[in-house]
Amino acid sequence: MAKQEKILWGVFAGILVFLYLLSSTDLIIKEKKTEIYPVSIVIGDTTDDYYVNFRKGVEQAADDYNVDISFITLFEKEDADSQMELVKREIEDGALAVILEPVDPVECMSHMDTAALGSPVIVAGELLPVDSVKAAVSIDHYEAGKKMGEAIAAEHEPELPVYIFTDNLGHSYNGEVFEGLKSVLEEKGFAMAVYERKSPDTFRKVIEETVYPGSGTAVVACLDASSTSEAADIIGGSPVYGRYIAGLYGTGTTPSLLGQMDKGVIRGMIVSNEFDEGYLCVEKAVEAIRRGSAREQITLETYYIEKTDLRENKFEKILYPID
């Protein structure tokens, strides 16, 4: 091989090595870096047991929008002060947005009015008139209560009393569900009694009393998933109670609740697309981070379902979203 040709091959090899080194150090071919958005979700409970479908929606949106999700539960129930402390802590620790399910919307709003939050807040509930709240995703809780009341009134005579169970009437939006339920039952002439959970056996004692001589039958209506689950476990645990509880109505979409409905323990439930709720909360959080989106309230539809609806295509997509 001629000397000149050897030199040319050497130069060519050197160029190849040089280009390889440049590309491997991102000086020529720069890899596009994927931006990750840290978002924290502070729910209004001490457990996420009742957030199965909501969490599936959150996880799907997190994959679609490159979001690093932190799911935060409360240390104690009904504690708006500690919930807002968690919100502040998450922002201080680097959360670019927080999704908040307020245990007490009024108290949380008061905290946000006086706090300088450095990141946008998306509310899983009603839009709060606070600058830091950029969007809200919720159902019409009053309308949900009305739908439950209409179902009870259509299936039972007003001579039957309605026992209303709830973890706490002031918790989150339980009060709005109650007002909707009450508006229908009062109009139809039903007598009502409200029972808030004061001890672990509050609901059990009420149900047990129905079997006493002279007590008669009753309808049980639950305002939240937790009380629905407990009432279903009590009634489903003894065939005796089923003879005195004319119907159990509640709310929620957890697999255990749907299973109790399939067994016939729960007569009817108010449900919504919790998968979409979780997805939209994350989507709105990303929009607020990227471009400070305009304030927006998204209201999702609620549905009253019974056992026969569990296999309907329309409701299967809502109740059993694909993992």
PDB file of C-alpha atoms in Angstrom:
ATOM      1  CA  MET A   1       0.000   0.000   0.000  1.00  0.00           C
ATOM      2  CA  ALA A   2       1.387   3.423  -0.962  1.00  0.00           C
ATOM      3  CA  LYS A   3       2.460   5.715   1.838  1.00  0.00           C
ATOM      4  CA  GLN A   4      -0.078   8.377   0.780  1.00  0.00           C
ATOM      5  CA  GLU A   5      -2.910   5.827   0.854  1.00  0.00           C
ATOM      6  CA  LYS A   6      -1.910   4.707   4.358  1.00  0.00           C
ATOM      7  CA  ILE A   7      -2.016   8.312   5.524  1.00  0.00           C
ATOM      8  CA  LEU A   8      -5.524   8.767   4.053  1.00  0.00           C
ATOM      9  CA  TRP A   9      -6.784   5.634   5.793  1.00  0.00           C
ATOM     10  CA  GLY A  10      -5.252   6.823   9.043  1.00  0.00           C
ATOM     11  CA  VAL A  11      -6.933  10.214   8.740  1.00  0.00           C
ATOM     12  CA  PHE A  12     -10.244   8.547   7.909  1.00  0.00           C
ATOM     13  CA  ALA A  13      -9.975   6.237  10.932  1.00  0.00           C
ATOM     14  CA  GLY A  14      -9.104   9.202  13.140  1.00  0.00           C
ATOM     15  CA  ILE A  15     -12.180  11.095  11.941  1.00  0.00           C
ATOM     16  CA  LEU A  16     -14.398   8.096  12.724  1.00  0.00           C
ATOM     17  CA  VAL A  17     -12.952   7.810  16.228  1.00  0.00           C
ATOM     18  CA  PHE A  18     -13.392  11.564  16.762  1.00  0.00           C
ATOM     19  CA  LEU A  19     -17.031  11.475  15.635  1.00  0.00           C
ATOM     20  CA  TYR A  20     -17.720   8.488  17.881  1.00  0.00           C
ATOM     21  CA  LEU A  21     -16.260  10.273  20.898  1.00  0.00           C
ATOM     22  CA  LEU A  22     -18.286  13.403  20.168  1.00  0.00           C
ATOM     23  CA  SER A  23     -21.542  11.497  19.806  1.00  0.00           C
ATOM     24  CA  SER A  24     -20.948   9.460  22.949  1.00  0.00           C
ATOM     25  CA  THR A  25     -20.481  12.654  24.968  1.00  0.00           C
ATOM     26  CA  ASP A  26     -23.674  14.268  23.565  1.00  0.00           C
ATOM     27  CA  LEU A  27     -21.700  17.009  21.793  1.00  0.00           C
ATOM     28  CA  ILE A  28     -23.228  16.191  18.402  1.00  0.00           C
ATOM     29  CA  ILE A  29     -26.173  13.837  18.958  1.00  0.00           C
ATOM     30  CA  LYS A  30     -27.953  15.066  22.034  1.00  0.00           C
ATOM     31  CA  GLU A  31     -30.504  12.738  23.547  1.00  0.00           C
ATOM     32  CA  LYS A  32     -33.782  14.450  24.254  1.00  0.00           C
ATOM     33  CA  LYS A  33     -34.230  14.495  28.007  1.00  0.00           C
ATOM     34  CA  THR A  34     -37.690  13.568  29.259  1.00  0.00           C
ATOM     35  CA  GLU A  35     -38.972  16.047  31.801  1.00  0.00           C
ATOM     36  CA  ILE A  36     -40.407  14.383  34.885  1.00  0.00           C
ATOM     37  CA  TYR A  37     -43.093  16.215  36.865  1.00  0.00           C
ATOM     38  CA  PRO A  38     -43.219  15.434  40.598  1.00  0.00           C
ATOM     39  CA  VAL A  39     -46.856  15.629  41.758  1.00  0.00           C
ATOM     40  CA  SER A  40     -48.194  14.753  45.213  1.00  0.00           C
ATOM     41  CA  ILE A  41     -51.722  13.573  45.976  1.00  0.00           C
ATOM     42  CA  VAL A  42     -52.993  14.271  49.490  1.00  0.00           C
ATOM     43  CA  ILE A  43     -56.225  12.347  50.028  1.00  0.00           C
ATOM     44  CA  GLY A  44     -58.815  12.879  52.738  1.00  0.00           C
ATOM     45  CA  ASP A  45     -58.421   9.570  54.542  1.00  0.00           C
ATOM     46  CA  THR A  46     -55.939   7.539  56.556  1.00  0.00           C
ATOM     47  CA  THR A  47     -56.055   4.702  54.015  1.00  0.00           C
ATOM     48  CA  ASP A  48     -56.257   4.429  50.236  1.00  0.00           C
ATOM     49  CA  ASP A  49     -58.460   1.306  50.374  1.00  0.00           C
ATOM     50  CA  TYR A  50     -61.380   3.185  48.810  1.00  0.00           C
ATOM     51  CA  TYR A  51     -59.351   4.758  45.995  1.00  0.00           C
ATOM     52  CA  VAL A  52     -58.748   1.696  43.800  1.00  0.00           C
ATOM     53  CA  ASN A  53     -60.157   3.022  40.510  1.00  0.00           C
ATOM     54  CA  PHE A  54     -59.064   6.595  41.237  1.00  0.00           C
ATOM     55  CA  ARG A  55     -55.516   5.348  41.695  1.00  0.00           C
ATOM     56  CA  LYS A  56     -55.643   3.369  38.435  1.00  0.00           C
ATOM     57  CA  GLY A  57     -56.547   6.576  36.611  1.00  0.00           C
ATOM     58  CA  VAL A  58     -53.736   8.427  38.376  1.00  0.00           C
ATOM     59  CA  GLU A  59     -51.200   5.771  37.399  1.00  0.00           C
ATOM     60  CA  GLN A  60     -52.324   5.768  33.755  1.00  0.00           C
ATOM     61  CA  ALA A  61     -52.021   9.557  33.527  1.00  0.00           C
ATOM     62  CA  ALA A  62     -48.645   9.409  35.271  1.00  0.00           C
ATOM     63  CA  ASP A  63     -47.393   7.080  32.520  1.00  0.00           C
ATOM     64  CA  ASP A  64     -48.865   9.256  29.763  1.00  0.00           C
ATOM     65  CA  TYR A  65     -47.503  12.556  31.097  1.00  0.00           C
ATOM     66  CA  ASN A  66     -44.213  11.465  32.744  1.00  0.00           C
ATOM     67  CA  VAL A  67     -45.362  12.236  36.267  1.00  0.00           C
ATOM     68  CA  ASP A  68     -43.685  11.003  39.432  1.00  0.00           C
ATOM     69  CA  ILE A  69     -46.614  10.468  41.826  1.00  0.00           C
ATOM     70  CA  SER A  70     -46.489  10.507  45.622  1.00  0.00           C
ATOM     71  CA  PHE A  71     -49.726   9.252  47.227  1.00  0.00           C
ATOM     72  CA  ILE A  72     -50.103  10.709  50.726  1.00  0.00           C
ATOM     73  CA  THR A  73     -52.645   9.581  53.336  1.00  0.00           C
ATOM     74  CA  LEU A  74     -53.584  11.402  56.533  1.00  0.00           C
ATOM     75  CA  PHE A  75     -52.197  10.548  59.948  1.00  0.00           C
ATOM     76  CA  GLU A  76     -55.612  11.155  61.526  1.00  0.00           C
ATOM     77  CA  LYS A  77     -59.099  11.458  60.055  1.00  0.00           C
ATOM     78  CA  GLU A  78     -60.966  14.763  59.885  1.00  0.00           C
ATOM     79  CA  ASP A  79     -57.813  16.814  60.483  1.00  0.00           C
ATOM     80  CA  ALA A  80     -57.725  19.724  58.023  1.00  0.00           C
ATOM     81  CA  ASP A  81     -54.804  21.365  59.833  1.00  0.00           C
ATOM     82  CA  SER A  82     -52.494  18.384  59.426  1.00  0.00           C
ATOM     83  CA  GLN A  83     -53.717  17.856  55.858  1.00  0.00           C
ATOM     84  CA  MET A  84     -52.648  21.364  54.887  1.00  0.00           C
ATOM     85  CA  GLU A  85     -49.332  20.835  56.662  1.00  0.00           C
ATOM     86  CA  LEU A  86     -48.828  17.813  54.404  1.00  0.00           C
ATOM     87  CA  VAL A  87     -49.606  19.952  51.354  1.00  0.00           C
ATOM     88  CA  LYS A  88     -47.004  22.533  52.401  1.00  0.00           C
ATOM     89  CA  ARG A  89     -44.465  19.802  53.170  1.00  0.00           C
ATOM     90  CA  GLU A  90     -44.884  18.188  49.760  1.00  0.00           C
ATOM     91  CA  ILE A  91     -44.391  21.523  47.995  1.00  0.00           C
ATOM     92  CA  GLU A  92     -41.311  22.297  50.078  1.00  0.00           C
ATOM     93  CA  ASP A  93     -39.952  18.846  49.187  1.00  0.00           C
ATOM     94  CA  GLY A  94     -40.215  19.605  45.475  1.00  0.00           C
ATOM     95  CA  ALA A  95     -43.756  18.810  44.312  1.00  0.00           C
ATOM     96  CA  LEU A  96     -44.513  20.984  41.274  1.00  0.00           C
ATOM     97  CA  ALA A  97     -48.255  20.505  41.899  1.00  0.00           C
ATOM     98  CA  VAL A  98     -50.479  18.996  44.572  1.00  0.00           C
ATOM     99  CA  ILE A  99     -53.774  17.182  44.073  1.00  0.00           C
ATOM    100  CA  LEU A 100     -55.885  17.672  47.185  1.00  0.00           C
ATOM    101  CA  GLU A 101     -59.010  15.905  48.387  1.00  0.00           C
ATOM    102  CA  PRO A 102     -59.983  18.261  51.233  1.00  0.00           C
ATOM    103  CA  VAL A 103     -61.363  16.721  54.414  1.00  0.00           C
ATOM    104  CA  ASP A 104     -63.016  20.071  55.109  1.00  0.00           C
ATOM    105  CA  PRO A 105     -63.204  22.390  52.075  1.00  0.00           C
ATOM    106  CA  VAL A 106     -63.905  25.503  54.169  1.00  0.00           C
ATOM    107  CA  GLU A 107     -60.995  24.881  56.554  1.00  0.00           C
ATOM    108  CA  CYS A 108     -58.607  24.023  53.724  1.00  0.00           C
ATOM    109  CA  MET A 109     -59.653  27.159  51.843  1.00  0.00           C
ATOM    110  CA  SER A 110     -58.953  29.237  54.944  1.00  0.00           C
ATOM    111  CA  HIS A 111     -55.447  27.760  55.181  1.00  0.00           C
ATOM    112  CA  MET A 112     -54.720  28.418  51.495  1.00  0.00           C
ATOM    113  CA  ASP A 113     -55.958  31.998  51.805  1.00  0.00           C
ATOM    114  CA  THR A 114     -53.223  32.758  54.322  1.00  0.00           C
ATOM    115  CA  ALA A 115     -50.451  30.513  52.968  1.00  0.00           C
ATOM    116  CA  ALA A 116     -48.148  31.366  50.076  1.00  0.00           C
ATOM    117  CA  LEU A 117     -48.119  28.036  48.240  1.00  0.00           C
ATOM    118  CA  GLY A 118     -45.425  27.934  45.611  1.00  0.00           C
ATOM    119  CA  SER A 119     -47.101  25.277  43.452  1.00  0.00           C
ATOM    120  CA  PRO A 120     -50.570  24.967  41.900  1.00  0.00           C
ATOM    121  CA  VAL A 121     -53.263  22.895  43.616  1.00  0.00           C
ATOM    122  CA  ILE A 122     -55.815  20.695  41.853  1.00  0.00           C
ATOM    123  CA  VAL A 123     -58.827  19.834  43.999  1.00  0.00           C
ATOM    124  CA  ALA A 124     -60.570  16.466  43.882  1.00  0.00           C
ATOM    125  CA  GLY A 125     -63.831  18.189  44.722  1.00  0.00           C
ATOM    126  CA  GLU A 126     -65.368  21.620  44.228  1.00  0.00           C
ATOM    127  CA  LEU A 127     -63.345  24.525  42.828  1.00  0.00           C
ATOM    128  CA  LEU A 128     -62.228  26.703  45.737  1.00  0.00           C
ATOM    129  CA  PRO A 129     -62.022  30.505  45.305  1.00  0.00           C
ATOM    130  CA  VAL A 130     -58.295  30.598  46.030  1.00  0.00           C
ATOM    131  CA  ASP A 131     -55.607  31.737  43.566  1.00  0.00           C
ATOM    132  CA  SER A 132     -53.442  28.653  44.092  1.00  0.00           C
ATOM    133  CA  VAL A 133     -56.312  26.313  43.092  1.00  0.00           C
ATOM    134  CA  LYS A 134     -56.157  25.981  39.309  1.00  0.00           C
ATOM    135  CA  ALA A 135     -58.731  23.256  38.636  1.00  0.00           C
ATOM    136  CA  ALA A 136     -61.156  20.881  40.301  1.00  0.00           C
ATOM    137  CA  VAL A 137     -62.589  17.519  39.299  1.00  0.00           C
ATOM    138  CA  SER A 138     -65.670  16.280  41.087  1.00  0.00           C
ATOM    139  CA  ILE A 139     -69.189  14.923  40.942  1.00  0.00           C
ATOM    140  CA  ASP A 140     -72.373  16.797  41.829  1.00  0.00           C
ATOM    141  CA  HIS A 141     -72.685  15.489  45.378  1.00  0.00           C
ATOM    142  CA  TYR A 142     -76.131  16.992  45.958  1.00  0.00           C
ATOM    143  CA  GLU A 143     -77.403  15.324  42.788  1.00  0.00           C
ATOM    144  CA  ALA A 144     -75.827  12.029  43.883  1.00  0.00           C
ATOM    145  CA  GLY A 145     -77.800  12.192  47.126  1.00  0.00           C
ATOM    146  CA  LYS A 146     -80.994  12.939  45.221  1.00  0.00           C
ATOM    147  CA  LYS A 147     -80.491   9.896  43.001  1.00  0.00           C
ATOM    148  CA  MET A 148     -80.107   7.684  46.051  1.00  0.00           C
ATOM    149  CA  GLY A 149     -83.246   9.178  47.586  1.00  0.00           C
ATOM    150  CA  GLU A 150     -85.234   8.672  44.396  1.00  0.00           C
ATOM    151  CA  ALA A 151     -84.197   5.014  44.272  1.00  0.00           C
ATOM    152  CA  ILE A 152     -85.243   4.465  47.896  1.00  0.00           C
ATOM    153  CA  ALA A 153     -88.572   6.244  47.365  1.00  0.00           C
ATOM    154  CA  ALA A 154     -89.284   4.197  44.239  1.00  0.00           C
ATOM    155  CA  GLU A 155     -88.648   0.852  45.946  1.00  0.00           C
ATOM    156  CA  HIS A 156     -90.011   1.338  49.480  1.00  0.00           C
ATOM    157  CA  GLU A 157     -93.057   2.718  51.239  1.00  0.00           C
ATOM    158  CA  PRO A 158     -92.601   5.863  53.382  1.00  0.00           C
ATOM    159  CA  GLU A 159     -93.710   3.899  56.452  1.00  0.00           C
ATOM    160  CA  LEU A 160     -90.197   2.429  56.545  1.00  0.00           C
ATOM    161  CA  PRO A 161     -87.671   4.583  58.426  1.00  0.00           C
ATOM    162  CA  VAL A 162     -84.372   5.352  56.705  1.00  0.00           C
ATOM    163  CA  TYR A 163     -81.208   5.063  58.805  1.00  0.00           C
ATOM    164  CA  ILE A 164     -78.463   7.228  57.333  1.00  0.00           C
ATOM    165  CA  PHE A 165     -74.892   6.117  58.069  1.00  0.00           C
ATOM    166  CA  THR A 166     -71.790   8.257  57.585  1.00  0.00           C
ATOM    167  CA  ASP A 167     -68.238   8.450  58.870  1.00  0.00           C
ATOM    168  CA  ASN A 168     -68.724  12.139  59.526  1.00  0.00           C
ATOM    169  CA  LEU A 169     -71.436  14.431  58.187  1.00  0.00           C
ATOM    170  CA  GLY A 170     -68.955  17.304  58.020  1.00  0.00           C
ATOM    171  CA  HIS A 171     -66.239  15.273  56.287  1.00  0.00           C
ATOM    172  CA  SER A 172     -65.437  16.256  52.719  1.00  0.00           C
ATOM    173  CA  TYR A 173     -68.711  16.382  50.758  1.00  0.00           C
ATOM    174  CA  ASN A 174     -70.855  14.006  52.821  1.00  0.00           C
ATOM    175  CA  GLY A 175     -73.028  16.926  53.898  1.00  0.00           C
ATOM    176  CA  GLU A 176     -73.940  17.721  50.295  1.00  0.00           C
ATOM    177  CA  VAL A 177     -74.868  14.096  49.601  1.00  0.00           C
ATOM    178  CA  PHE A 178     -77.024  14.145  52.730  1.00  0.00           C
ATOM    179  CA  GLU A 179     -78.828  17.339  51.694  1.00  0.00           C
ATOM    180  CA  GLY A 180     -79.699  15.844  48.316  1.00  0.00           C
ATOM    181  CA  LEU A 181     -80.901  12.608  49.921  1.00  0.00           C
ATOM    182  CA  LYS A 182     -82.907  14.451  52.557  1.00  0.00           C
ATOM    183  CA  SER A 183     -84.629  16.706  50.013  1.00  0.00           C
ATOM    184  CA  VAL A 184     -86.190  13.690  48.293  1.00  0.00           C
ATOM    185  CA  LEU A 185     -87.012  11.629  51.385  1.00  0.00           C
ATOM    186  CA  GLU A 186     -88.657  14.559  53.162  1.00  0.00           C
ATOM    187  CA  GLU A 187     -90.784  15.300  50.124  1.00  0.00           C
ATOM    188  CA  LYS A 188     -91.906  11.656  49.964  1.00  0.00           C
ATOM    189  CA  GLY A 189     -92.723  11.532  53.683  1.00  0.00           C
ATOM    190  CA  PHE A 190     -89.942   9.226  54.938  1.00  0.00           C
ATOM    191  CA  ALA A 191     -88.725   9.445  58.531  1.00  0.00           C
ATOM    192  CA  MET A 192     -84.937   9.639  58.827  1.00  0.00           C
ATOM    193  CA  ALA A 193     -82.313   9.147  61.518  1.00  0.00           C
ATOM    194  CA  VAL A 194     -78.659  10.084  61.000  1.00  0.00           C
ATOM    195  CA  TYR A 195     -75.870   8.046  62.613  1.00  0.00           C
ATOM    196  CA  GLU A 196     -72.281   9.269  62.503  1.00  0.00           C
ATOM    197  CA  ARG A 197     -69.512   6.860  63.427  1.00  0.00           C
ATOM    198  CA  LYS A 198     -68.672   7.659  67.050  1.00  0.00           C
ATOM    199  CA  SER A 199     -67.126   4.284  67.899  1.00  0.00           C
ATOM    200  CA  PRO A 200     -66.136   1.112  66.028  1.00  0.00           C
ATOM    201  CA  ASP A 201     -69.526  -0.492  66.743  1.00  0.00           C
ATOM    202  CA  THR A 202     -71.862   2.477  66.085  1.00  0.00           C
ATOM    203  CA  PHE A 203     -73.404   0.992  62.939  1.00  0.00           C
ATOM    204  CA  ARG A 204     -73.523  -2.555  64.305  1.00  0.00           C
ATOM    205  CA  LYS A 205     -75.567  -1.440  67.324  1.00  0.00           C
ATOM    206  CA  VAL A 206     -78.097   0.349  65.101  1.00  0.00           C
ATOM    207  CA  ILE A 207     -78.491  -2.688  62.849  1.00  0.00           C
ATOM    208  CA  GLU A 208     -78.719  -5.090  65.789  1.00  0.00           C
ATOM    209  CA  GLU A 209     -81.528  -3.042  67.322  1.00  0.00           C
ATOM    210  CA  THR A 210     -83.736  -3.721  64.301  1.00  0.00           C
ATOM    211  CA  VAL A 211     -84.118  -7.363  65.371  1.00  0.00           C
ATOM    212  CA  TYR A 212     -85.525  -6.417  68.795  1.00  0.00           C
ATOM    213  CA  PRO A 213     -89.259  -7.077  69.260  1.00  0.00           C
ATOM    214  CA  GLY A 214     -91.311  -4.126  68.099  1.00  0.00           C
ATOM    215  CA  SER A 215     -88.482  -2.437  66.231  1.00  0.00           C
ATOM    216  CA  GLY A 216     -89.630  -3.317  62.705  1.00  0.00           C
ATOM    217  CA  THR A 217     -87.727  -3.168  59.433  1.00  0.00           C
ATOM    218  CA  ALA A 218     -85.744  -0.240  58.078  1.00  0.00           C
ATOM    219  CA  VAL A 219     -83.749   0.972  55.090  1.00  0.00           C
ATOM    220  CA  VAL A 220     -80.047   1.844  55.475  1.00  0.00           C
ATOM    221  CA  ALA A 221     -78.524   4.592  53.306  1.00  0.00           C
ATOM    222  CA  CYS A 222     -74.755   5.239  53.498  1.00  0.00           C
ATOM    223  CA  LEU A 223     -73.195   8.514  52.410  1.00  0.00           C
ATOM    224  CA  ASP A 224     -69.622   7.305  51.860  1.00  0.00           C
ATOM    225  CA  ALA A 225     -67.721   4.207  50.769  1.00  0.00           C
ATOM    226  CA  SER A 226     -66.365   3.480  54.248  1.00  0.00           C
ATOM    227  CA  SER A 227     -69.775   3.322  55.949  1.00  0.00           C
ATOM    228  CA  THR A 228     -71.196   1.402  52.970  1.00  0.00           C
ATOM    229  CA  SER A 229     -68.459  -1.201  53.309  1.00  0.00           C
ATOM    230  CA  GLU A 230     -68.959  -1.618  57.045  1.00  0.00           C
ATOM    231  CA  ALA A 231     -72.751  -1.837  56.808  1.00  0.00           C
ATOM    232  CA  ALA A 232     -72.459  -4.435  54.035  1.00  0.00           C
ATOM    233  CA  ASP A 233     -70.060  -6.537  56.107  1.00  0.00           C
ATOM    234  CA  ILE A 234     -72.437  -6.457  59.100  1.00  0.00           C
ATOM    235  CA  ILE A 235     -75.617  -7.219  57.158  1.00  0.00           C
ATOM    236  CA  GLY A 236     -73.932  -9.789  54.929  1.00  0.00           C
ATOM    237  CA  GLY A 237     -72.423 -11.500  57.962  1.00  0.00           C
ATOM    238  CA  SER A 238     -75.756 -12.669  59.358  1.00  0.00           C
ATOM    239  CA  PRO A 239     -78.888 -13.879  57.525  1.00  0.00           C
ATOM    240  CA  VAL A 240     -80.946 -12.529  60.419  1.00  0.00           C
ATOM    241  CA  TYR A 241     -80.188  -8.891  59.598  1.00  0.00           C
ATOM    242  CA  GLY A 242     -81.312  -9.377  56.018  1.00  0.00           C
ATOM    243  CA  ARG A 243     -84.857 -10.007  57.257  1.00  0.00           C
ATOM    244  CA  TYR A 244     -84.988  -6.652  59.040  1.00  0.00           C
ATOM    245  CA  ILE A 245     -83.003  -4.405  56.704  1.00  0.00           C
ATOM    246  CA  ALA A 246     -85.292  -3.912  53.715  1.00  0.00           C
ATOM    247  CA  GLY A 247     -82.516  -2.438  51.589  1.00  0.00           C
ATOM    248  CA  LEU A 248     -78.929  -1.223  51.853  1.00  0.00           C
ATOM    249  CA  TYR A 249     -77.912   1.707  49.657  1.00  0.00           C
ATOM    250  CA  GLY A 250     -74.505   3.301  49.433  1.00  0.00           C
ATOM    251  CA  THR A 251     -71.695   4.659  47.321  1.00  0.00           C
ATOM    252  CA  GLY A 252     -68.346   3.419  46.027  1.00  0.00           C
ATOM    253  CA  THR A 253     -66.683   1.267  43.375  1.00  0.00           C
ATOM    254  CA  THR A 254     -64.181  -0.894  45.266  1.00  0.00           C
ATOM    255  CA  PRO A 255     -64.041  -4.592  44.332  1.00  0.00           C
ATOM    256  CA  SER A 256     -65.352  -5.580  47.778  1.00  0.00           C
ATOM    257  CA  LEU A 257     -68.399  -3.305  47.465  1.00  0.00           C
ATOM    258  CA  LEU A 258     -69.167  -4.550  43.965  1.00  0.00           C
ATOM    259  CA  GLY A 259     -68.833  -8.098  45.290  1.00  0.00           C
ATOM    260  CA  GLN A 260     -71.349  -7.363  48.058  1.00  0.00           C
ATOM    261  CA  MET A 261     -73.754  -5.982  45.477  1.00  0.00           C
ATOM    262  CA  ASP A 262     -73.282  -9.077  43.325  1.00  0.00           C
ATOM    263  CA  LYS A 263     -74.205 -11.206  46.360  1.00  0.00           C
ATOM    264  CA  GLY A 264     -77.358  -9.155  46.884  1.00  0.00           C
ATOM    265  CA  VAL A 265     -76.257  -7.598  50.178  1.00  0.00           C
ATOM    266  CA  ILE A 266     -76.237  -4.073  48.707  1.00  0.00           C
ATOM    267  CA  ARG A 267     -79.455  -3.131  46.914  1.00  0.00           C
ATOM    268  CA  GLY A 268     -78.171  -0.068  45.065  1.00  0.00           C
ATOM    269  CA  MET A 269     -75.174   2.264  44.865  1.00  0.00           C
ATOM    270  CA  ILE A 270     -74.275   5.664  43.513  1.00  0.00           C
ATOM    271  CA  VAL A 271     -71.125   5.404  41.394  1.00  0.00           C
ATOM    272  CA  SER A 272     -69.035   7.643  39.168  1.00  0.00           C
ATOM    273  CA  ASN A 273     -66.066   7.195  36.872  1.00  0.00           C
ATOM    274  CA  GLU A 274     -63.322   7.369  39.491  1.00  0.00           C
ATOM    275  CA  PHE A 275     -60.725   6.271  36.924  1.00  0.00           C
ATOM    276  CA  ASP A 276     -61.456   9.402  34.876  1.00  0.00           C
ATOM    277  CA  GLU A 277     -61.414  11.509  38.031  1.00  0.00           C
ATOM    278  CA  GLY A 278     -57.896  10.353  38.889  1.00  0.00           C
ATOM    279  CA  TYR A 279     -56.696  10.717  35.305  1.00  0.00           C
ATOM    280  CA  LEU A 280     -58.106  14.219  34.897  1.00  0.00           C
ATOM    281  CA  CYS A 281     -56.627  15.405  38.196  1.00  0.00           C
ATOM    282  CA  VAL A 282     -53.133  14.464  37.019  1.00  0.00           C
ATOM    283  CA  GLU A 283     -53.735  15.856  33.533  1.00  0.00           C
ATOM    284  CA  LYS A 284     -54.842  19.213  34.961  1.00  0.00           C
ATOM    285  CA  ALA A 285     -51.857  19.235  37.318  1.00  0.00           C
ATOM    286  CA  VAL A 286     -49.468  18.872  34.375  1.00  0.00           C
ATOM    287  CA  GLU A 287     -51.286  21.613  32.454  1.00  0.00           C
ATOM    288  CA  ALA A 288     -50.990  23.933  35.455  1.00  0.00           C
ATOM    289  CA  ILE A 289     -47.259  23.175  35.761  1.00  0.00           C
ATOM    290  CA  ARG A 290     -46.542  23.696  32.064  1.00  0.00           C
ATOM    291  CA  ARG A 291     -48.530  26.824  31.334  1.00  0.00           C
ATOM    292  CA  GLY A 292     -50.560  27.876  34.355  1.00  0.00           C
ATOM    293  CA  SER A 293     -53.932  26.795  32.964  1.00  0.00           C
ATOM    294  CA  ALA A 294     -57.077  28.858  33.536  1.00  0.00           C
ATOM    295  CA  ARG A 295     -59.261  27.920  36.494  1.00  0.00           C
ATOM    296  CA  GLU A 296     -61.654  25.136  35.568  1.00  0.00           C
ATOM    297  CA  GLN A 297     -64.318  22.986  37.233  1.00  0.00           C
ATOM    298  CA  ILE A 298     -64.922  19.556  35.706  1.00  0.00           C
ATOM    299  CA  THR A 299     -68.075  17.787  36.900  1.00  0.00           C
ATOM    300  CA  LEU A 300     -68.411  14.057  36.251  1.00  0.00           C
ATOM    301  CA  GLU A 301     -71.695  12.192  35.880  1.00  0.00           C
ATOM    302  CA  THR A 302     -73.057   9.992  38.665  1.00  0.00           C
ATOM    303  CA  TYR A 303     -75.108   6.848  38.163  1.00  0.00           C
ATOM    304  CA  TYR A 304     -77.422   4.766  40.303  1.00  0.00           C
ATOM    305  CA  ILE A 305     -76.763   1.063  39.739  1.00  0.00           C
ATOM    306  CA  GLU A 306     -78.141  -2.236  40.972  1.00  0.00           C
ATOM    307  CA  LYS A 307     -76.919  -5.819  40.631  1.00  0.00           C
ATOM    308  CA  THR A 308     -78.217  -6.207  37.065  1.00  0.00           C
ATOM    309  CA  ASP A 309     -76.079  -3.265  35.952  1.00  0.00           C
ATOM    310  CA  LEU A 310     -72.777  -4.864  36.969  1.00  0.00           C
ATOM    311  CA  ARG A 311     -72.481  -6.716  33.646  1.00  0.00           C
ATOM    312  CA  GLU A 312     -73.678  -3.863  31.444  1.00  0.00           C
ATOM    313  CA  ASN A 313     -70.984  -2.695  29.001  1.00  0.00           C
ATOM    314  CA  LYS A 314     -71.566   0.933  29.947  1.00  0.00           C
ATOM    315  CA  PHE A 315     -70.859   0.290  33.603  1.00  0.00           C
ATOM    316  CA  GLU A 316     -68.182  -2.377  33.202  1.00  0.00           C
ATOM    317  CA  LYS A 317     -65.827   0.281  31.808  1.00  0.00           C
ATOM    318  CA  ILE A 318     -66.505   2.485  34.841  1.00  0.00           C
ATOM    319  CA  LEU A 319     -66.488  -0.184  37.541  1.00  0.00           C
ATOM    320  CA  TYR A 320     -63.691  -2.406  36.212  1.00  0.00           C
ATOM    321  CA  PRO A 321     -61.203  -0.174  34.350  1.00  0.00           C
ATOM    322  CA  ILE A 322     -58.396  -2.095  32.675  1.00  0.00           C
ATOM    323  CA  ASP A 323     -55.174  -2.156  34.707  1.00  0.00           C
TER     324      ASP A 323
END
